[in-house]
Amino acid sequence: MINKRISRYVLTGLYLSIMSFSATAADDDKLKNMCMACHGDNGVNPYQSIPDLRGQSLIYLRNQMAAFKNGERQDITMSKVAQLLSYDDINRLTKYFSEQ
Protein backbone atom coordinates (compact mmCIF):
# COMPACT_ATOMS: atom_id res chain seq x y z
CA MET A 1 0.00 0.00 0.00
CA ILE A 2 2.74 2.46 0.95
CA ASN A 3 4.83 1.55 -2.12
CA LYS A 4 1.84 2.18 -4.40
CA ARG A 5 1.22 5.51 -2.71
CA ILE A 6 4.89 6.50 -3.03
CA SER A 7 4.92 5.39 -6.67
CA ARG A 8 1.84 7.50 -7.32
CA TYR A 9 3.50 10.58 -5.77
CA VAL A 10 6.74 10.01 -7.69
CA LEU A 11 4.85 9.51 -10.94
CA THR A 12 2.76 12.63 -10.36
CA GLY A 13 5.91 14.65 -9.67
CA LEU A 14 7.61 13.33 -12.79
CA TYR A 15 4.54 14.05 -14.88
CA LEU A 16 4.33 17.62 -13.62
CA SER A 17 8.06 18.10 -14.20
CA ILE A 18 7.77 16.97 -17.78
CA MET A 19 4.64 18.95 -18.52
CA SER A 20 6.05 22.17 -17.04
CA PHE A 21 8.39 22.77 -19.98
CA SER A 22 8.81 21.92 -23.63
CA ALA A 23 12.03 19.99 -24.11
CA THR A 24 14.71 21.64 -26.20
CA ALA A 25 18.50 21.45 -26.05
CA ALA A 26 18.41 24.12 -23.33
CA ASP A 27 16.22 21.84 -21.20
CA ASP A 28 18.63 18.88 -21.15
CA ASP A 29 19.50 19.50 -17.50
CA LYS A 30 15.83 19.40 -16.52
CA LEU A 31 15.33 16.14 -18.42
CA LYS A 32 18.46 14.62 -16.85
CA ASN A 33 17.34 15.70 -13.38
CA MET A 34 13.97 14.08 -13.97
CA CYS A 35 15.71 10.77 -14.75
CA MET A 36 18.17 11.17 -11.90
CA ALA A 37 15.28 11.48 -9.43
CA CYS A 38 14.89 7.70 -9.66
CA HIS A 39 17.97 6.42 -11.49
CA GLY A 40 20.46 8.46 -9.44
CA ASP A 41 23.19 10.97 -10.25
CA ASN A 42 24.99 9.98 -13.42
CA GLY A 43 22.69 6.95 -13.72
CA VAL A 44 23.63 5.11 -10.51
CA ASN A 45 21.09 4.67 -7.70
CA PRO A 46 20.88 2.82 -4.37
CA TYR A 47 17.63 0.95 -5.14
CA GLN A 48 17.70 -2.68 -6.28
CA SER A 49 14.33 -2.36 -8.01
CA ILE A 50 15.48 0.56 -10.22
CA PRO A 51 18.14 -0.22 -12.83
CA ASP A 52 21.34 1.78 -13.12
CA LEU A 53 21.67 3.53 -16.46
CA ARG A 54 25.41 4.17 -16.33
CA GLY A 55 27.36 1.71 -18.41
CA GLN A 56 24.41 0.63 -20.55
CA SER A 57 24.92 0.83 -24.31
CA LEU A 58 23.28 3.61 -26.26
CA ILE A 59 21.37 1.21 -28.49
CA TYR A 60 20.12 -0.83 -25.51
CA LEU A 61 18.86 2.29 -23.71
CA ARG A 62 17.17 3.65 -26.84
CA ASN A 63 15.51 0.30 -27.54
CA GLN A 64 14.20 0.07 -23.98
CA MET A 65 12.85 3.62 -23.99
CA ALA A 66 11.19 3.03 -27.37
CA ALA A 67 9.65 -0.16 -26.00
CA PHE A 68 8.22 1.76 -23.02
CA LYS A 69 6.96 4.51 -25.33
CA ASN A 70 5.23 2.17 -27.80
CA GLY A 71 3.84 -0.18 -25.14
CA GLU A 72 6.02 -3.23 -25.89
CA ARG A 73 7.46 -2.98 -22.38
CA GLN A 74 5.37 -2.07 -19.33
CA ASP A 75 6.29 -0.42 -16.05
CA ILE A 76 3.99 1.63 -13.83
CA THR A 77 6.31 4.65 -13.95
CA MET A 78 8.47 4.30 -17.05
CA SER A 79 5.59 3.58 -19.44
CA LYS A 80 3.92 6.85 -18.51
CA VAL A 81 7.14 8.87 -18.46
CA ALA A 82 8.22 7.55 -21.88
CA GLN A 83 4.85 8.52 -23.34
CA LEU A 84 5.54 12.12 -22.37
CA LEU A 85 9.01 12.25 -23.94
CA SER A 86 9.64 13.00 -27.59
CA TYR A 87 11.97 10.72 -29.54
CA ASP A 88 14.42 13.64 -29.60
CA ASP A 89 14.28 13.75 -25.78
CA ILE A 90 14.88 10.00 -25.66
CA ASN A 91 17.85 10.29 -28.01
CA ARG A 92 19.45 13.05 -25.95
CA LEU A 93 18.85 11.31 -22.62
CA THR A 94 20.07 7.90 -23.73
CA LYS A 95 23.18 9.46 -25.26
CA TYR A 96 23.95 11.24 -21.99
CA PHE A 97 23.46 8.19 -19.76
CA SER A 98 25.32 5.82 -22.10
CA GLU A 99 28.36 8.10 -21.92
CA GLN A 100 28.56 8.12 -18.10
XYZ file of N, CA, C and O in Angstrom:
400
model
N 0.829 -1.191 0.000
C 0.000 0.000 0.000
C 0.877 1.260 0.000
O 0.657 2.151 -0.778
N 1.869 1.299 0.876
C 2.740 2.464 0.954
C 3.536 2.603 -0.334
O 3.679 3.697 -0.861
N 4.055 1.484 -0.879
C 4.825 1.547 -2.115
C 3.989 2.076 -3.261
O 4.471 2.841 -4.083
N 2.722 1.672 -3.344
C 1.844 2.176 -4.403
C 1.607 3.670 -4.226
O 1.589 4.415 -5.195
N 1.443 4.093 -2.987
C 1.221 5.510 -2.714
C 2.468 6.313 -3.074
O 2.379 7.358 -3.708
N 3.637 5.820 -2.691
C 4.889 6.502 -3.028
C 5.062 6.555 -4.532
O 5.400 7.590 -5.092
N 4.805 5.428 -5.212
C 4.916 5.392 -6.670
C 3.989 6.417 -7.302
O 4.358 7.078 -8.263
N 2.801 6.544 -6.785
C 1.838 7.504 -7.317
C 2.360 8.928 -7.156
O 2.267 9.740 -8.076
N 2.949 9.241 -5.995
C 3.501 10.578 -5.775
C 4.690 10.846 -6.686
O 4.825 11.918 -7.252
N 5.573 9.860 -6.812
C 6.737 10.014 -7.688
C 6.279 10.221 -9.117
O 6.752 11.112 -9.819
N 5.355 9.402 -9.572
C 4.854 9.509 -10.935
C 4.186 10.863 -11.173
O 4.407 11.492 -12.205
N 3.408 11.322 -10.227
C 2.762 12.630 -10.362
C 3.811 13.731 -10.447
O 3.716 14.624 -11.297
N 4.842 13.660 -9.621
C 5.912 14.654 -9.667
C 6.653 14.638 -10.986
O 6.945 15.684 -11.564
N 6.934 13.445 -11.490
C 7.611 13.334 -12.787
C 6.733 13.891 -13.901
O 7.208 14.601 -14.782
N 5.466 13.563 -13.871
C 4.538 14.048 -14.880
C 4.502 15.574 -14.875
O 4.604 16.206 -15.925
N 4.376 16.152 -13.704
C 4.326 17.618 -13.620
C 5.642 18.241 -14.067
O 5.642 19.289 -14.712
N 6.763 17.593 -13.756
C 8.065 18.103 -14.200
C 8.155 18.127 -15.712
O 8.635 19.075 -16.306
N 7.701 17.060 -16.325
C 7.765 16.970 -17.783
C 6.827 17.971 -18.429
O 7.181 18.646 -19.390
N 5.643 18.078 -17.907
C 4.640 18.948 -18.515
C 4.930 20.428 -18.289
O 4.379 21.274 -18.974
N 5.810 20.766 -17.364
C 6.053 22.165 -17.042
C 6.993 22.863 -18.020
O 7.226 24.046 -17.892
N 7.521 22.136 -18.994
C 8.386 22.767 -19.985
C 8.331 21.982 -21.278
O 7.959 20.840 -21.299
N 8.686 22.658 -22.376
C 8.812 21.920 -23.627
C 10.287 21.653 -23.824
O 11.115 22.545 -23.719
N 10.621 20.406 -24.070
C 12.026 19.990 -24.106
C 12.728 20.480 -25.359
O 12.296 20.236 -26.467
N 13.808 21.216 -25.136
C 14.708 21.645 -26.198
C 16.112 21.378 -25.687
O 16.289 20.910 -24.560
N 17.116 21.673 -26.488
C 18.496 21.447 -26.054
C 18.787 22.183 -24.747
O 19.530 21.687 -23.903
N 18.192 23.343 -24.548
C 18.413 24.124 -23.327
C 17.801 23.451 -22.100
O 18.160 23.757 -20.980
N 16.898 22.518 -22.308
C 16.219 21.845 -21.197
C 16.839 20.498 -20.840
O 16.285 19.761 -20.029
N 17.994 20.168 -21.424
C 18.626 18.876 -21.150
C 18.843 18.645 -19.657
O 18.629 17.539 -19.173
N 19.261 19.670 -18.936
C 19.498 19.496 -17.504
C 18.213 19.131 -16.772
O 18.231 18.297 -15.869
N 17.106 19.730 -17.156
C 15.829 19.402 -16.515
C 15.442 17.956 -16.812
O 14.980 17.245 -15.923
N 15.644 17.528 -18.062
C 15.335 16.143 -18.421
C 16.234 15.176 -17.653
O 15.762 14.167 -17.130
N 17.523 15.481 -17.584
C 18.462 14.619 -16.851
C 18.072 14.547 -15.380
O 18.092 13.467 -14.784
N 17.732 15.689 -14.792
C 17.345 15.703 -13.383
C 16.093 14.875 -13.138
O 15.974 14.225 -12.105
N 15.172 14.886 -14.089
C 13.966 14.084 -13.968
C 14.345 12.603 -13.898
O 13.843 11.869 -13.052
N 15.263 12.171 -14.747
C 15.709 10.766 -14.753
C 16.486 10.442 -13.481
O 16.332 9.364 -12.901
N 17.331 11.387 -13.069
C 18.169 11.168 -11.896
C 17.343 11.062 -10.614
O 17.819 10.487 -9.628
N 16.131 11.584 -10.617
C 15.283 11.484 -9.431
C 15.097 10.029 -9.009
O 15.041 9.729 -7.816
N 15.039 9.125 -9.974
C 14.891 7.697 -9.661
C 16.170 6.907 -9.943
O 16.533 6.026 -9.176
N 16.825 7.213 -11.051
C 17.972 6.420 -11.491
C 19.289 6.892 -10.888
O 20.314 6.261 -11.108
N 19.273 7.995 -10.148
C 20.460 8.463 -9.444
C 21.359 9.357 -10.283
O 21.270 9.395 -11.505
N 22.228 10.084 -9.582
C 23.189 10.968 -10.253
C 24.047 10.148 -11.202
O 24.552 9.086 -10.839
N 24.192 10.644 -12.394
C 24.993 9.976 -13.420
C 24.530 8.555 -13.707
O 25.299 7.728 -14.172
N 23.264 8.244 -13.372
C 22.694 6.949 -13.723
C 22.957 5.829 -12.747
O 22.751 4.664 -13.078
N 23.395 6.134 -11.530
C 23.629 5.112 -10.505
C 22.751 5.433 -9.306
O 22.754 6.564 -8.823
N 21.992 4.429 -8.820
C 21.088 4.671 -7.698
C 21.219 3.561 -6.660
O 21.735 2.486 -6.958
N 20.742 3.814 -5.437
C 20.879 2.820 -4.367
C 19.761 1.772 -4.310
O 19.778 0.911 -3.450
N 18.796 1.828 -5.213
C 17.632 0.948 -5.140
C 17.779 -0.268 -6.045
O 18.027 -0.131 -7.234
N 17.587 -1.459 -5.489
C 17.698 -2.681 -6.283
C 16.612 -2.782 -7.343
O 16.824 -3.377 -8.389
N 15.454 -2.227 -7.084
C 14.329 -2.360 -8.012
C 14.398 -1.384 -9.189
O 13.611 -1.495 -10.126
N 15.326 -0.420 -9.137
C 15.477 0.558 -10.217
C 16.835 0.343 -10.870
O 17.864 0.414 -10.206
N 16.855 0.079 -12.176
C 18.141 -0.217 -12.826
C 19.048 1.012 -12.933
O 18.591 2.132 -13.080
N 20.350 0.744 -12.839
C 21.340 1.778 -13.115
C 21.399 1.991 -14.619
O 21.279 1.046 -15.396
N 21.565 3.222 -15.034
C 21.671 3.532 -16.459
C 23.125 3.638 -16.903
O 23.435 3.379 -18.070
N 23.995 4.019 -15.982
C 25.407 4.166 -16.325
C 25.972 2.830 -16.812
O 25.704 1.781 -16.250
N 26.717 2.899 -17.889
C 27.356 1.711 -18.412
C 26.523 0.929 -19.410
O 27.004 -0.021 -20.013
N 25.255 1.301 -19.566
C 24.407 0.630 -20.554
C 24.733 1.189 -21.940
O 25.052 2.369 -22.088
N 24.617 0.358 -22.950
C 24.919 0.829 -24.309
C 23.824 1.767 -24.805
O 22.658 1.658 -24.400
N 24.218 2.655 -25.677
C 23.283 3.614 -26.259
C 22.124 2.896 -26.946
O 20.957 3.237 -26.731
N 22.420 1.902 -27.744
C 21.371 1.205 -28.487
C 20.422 0.477 -27.532
O 19.201 0.514 -27.710
N 20.957 -0.150 -26.488
C 20.117 -0.832 -25.506
C 19.165 0.169 -24.844
O 17.958 -0.082 -24.756
N 19.707 1.300 -24.374
C 18.862 2.294 -23.709
C 17.784 2.830 -24.643
O 16.618 2.960 -24.254
N 18.159 3.139 -25.881
C 17.169 3.650 -26.836
C 16.091 2.616 -27.129
O 14.911 2.949 -27.211
N 16.488 1.362 -27.285
C 15.506 0.301 -27.543
C 14.542 0.140 -26.378
O 13.338 -0.043 -26.583
N 15.065 0.213 -25.151
C 14.201 0.067 -23.978
C 13.232 1.242 -23.848
O 12.047 1.046 -23.560
N 13.730 2.448 -24.068
C 12.848 3.617 -23.989
C 11.784 3.577 -25.085
O 10.623 3.916 -24.842
N 12.169 3.162 -26.284
C 11.194 3.034 -27.373
C 10.150 1.978 -27.022
O 8.960 2.160 -27.296
N 10.583 0.891 -26.395
C 9.649 -0.163 -25.997
C 8.668 0.347 -24.936
O 7.473 0.018 -24.982
N 9.136 1.148 -23.998
C 8.223 1.760 -23.024
C 7.265 2.713 -23.729
O 6.067 2.738 -23.441
N 7.787 3.509 -24.646
C 6.965 4.509 -25.330
C 5.883 3.862 -26.190
O 4.745 4.325 -26.216
N 6.223 2.782 -26.907
C 5.230 2.174 -27.798
C 4.419 1.052 -27.154
O 3.592 0.424 -27.813
N 4.640 0.784 -25.868
C 3.838 -0.184 -25.139
C 4.336 -1.619 -25.189
O 3.712 -2.504 -24.606
N 5.451 -1.874 -25.862
C 6.020 -3.225 -25.894
C 6.488 -3.659 -24.509
O 6.461 -4.841 -24.187
N 6.984 -2.716 -23.732
C 7.455 -2.979 -22.381
C 6.616 -2.152 -21.426
O 6.288 -1.002 -21.714
N 6.252 -2.736 -20.281
C 5.368 -2.068 -19.333
C 6.035 -1.889 -17.972
O 6.705 -2.795 -17.482
N 5.873 -0.723 -17.412
C 6.290 -0.422 -16.048
C 5.394 0.714 -15.577
O 5.125 1.649 -16.346
N 4.953 0.648 -14.339
C 3.995 1.629 -13.829
C 4.483 3.072 -13.990
O 3.703 3.969 -14.288
N 5.767 3.302 -13.829
C 6.312 4.651 -13.953
C 6.877 4.913 -15.339
O 6.502 5.888 -15.996
N 7.766 4.047 -15.792
C 8.475 4.304 -17.049
C 7.551 4.349 -18.266
O 7.799 5.123 -19.192
N 6.513 3.558 -18.291
C 5.595 3.580 -19.437
C 4.963 4.961 -19.586
O 4.876 5.495 -20.685
N 4.557 5.527 -18.463
C 3.922 6.847 -18.505
C 4.927 7.951 -18.801
O 4.641 8.872 -19.564
N 6.113 7.857 -18.219
C 7.143 8.866 -18.458
C 7.553 8.850 -19.928
O 7.651 9.897 -20.570
N 7.788 7.667 -20.474
C 8.223 7.551 -21.875
C 7.177 8.112 -22.830
O 7.527 8.687 -23.866
N 5.905 7.968 -22.503
C 4.847 8.524 -23.343
C 4.944 10.041 -23.446
O 4.573 10.623 -24.456
N 5.448 10.665 -22.410
C 5.537 12.121 -22.373
C 6.776 12.677 -23.065
O 6.836 13.867 -23.355
N 7.765 11.815 -23.307
C 9.012 12.249 -23.941
C 8.915 12.143 -25.455
O 8.333 11.209 -25.977
N 9.533 13.093 -26.132
C 9.643 12.995 -27.585
C 10.790 12.039 -27.913
O 11.629 11.743 -27.051
N 10.850 11.575 -29.159
C 11.968 10.722 -29.543
C 13.285 11.503 -29.497
O 14.333 10.937 -29.197
N 13.223 12.802 -29.733
C 14.419 13.641 -29.598
C 14.883 13.667 -28.141
O 16.078 13.554 -27.864
N 13.941 13.804 -27.203
C 14.280 13.754 -25.775
C 14.945 12.421 -25.447
O 15.967 12.377 -24.761
N 14.352 11.342 -25.920
C 14.881 10.003 -25.659
C 16.290 9.873 -26.212
O 17.182 9.354 -25.539
N 16.512 10.364 -27.414
C 17.854 10.289 -28.010
C 18.875 11.052 -27.187
O 19.990 10.571 -26.953
N 18.512 12.255 -26.738
C 19.450 13.054 -25.951
C 19.728 12.416 -24.589
O 20.871 12.359 -24.138
N 18.677 11.920 -23.938
C 18.849 11.309 -22.621
C 19.661 10.024 -22.684
O 20.546 9.796 -21.862
N 19.349 9.175 -23.641
C 20.072 7.901 -23.730
C 21.528 8.130 -24.107
O 22.408 7.414 -23.629
N 21.793 9.129 -24.930
C 23.180 9.460 -25.265
C 23.927 9.881 -24.003
O 25.042 9.418 -23.741
N 23.323 10.760 -23.227
C 23.954 11.238 -21.994
C 24.268 10.071 -21.048
O 25.394 9.920 -20.582
N 23.267 9.246 -20.752
C 23.464 8.187 -19.762
C 24.385 7.083 -20.281
O 25.113 6.477 -19.487
N 24.415 6.846 -21.573
C 25.321 5.815 -22.099
C 26.779 6.268 -22.036
O 27.685 5.434 -22.051
N 26.993 7.569 -21.953
C 28.358 8.103 -21.918
C 28.898 8.290 -20.490
O 30.044 8.711 -20.321
N 28.110 7.960 -19.497
C 28.561 8.119 -18.100
C 29.524 7.020 -17.707
O 29.456 5.923 -18.106
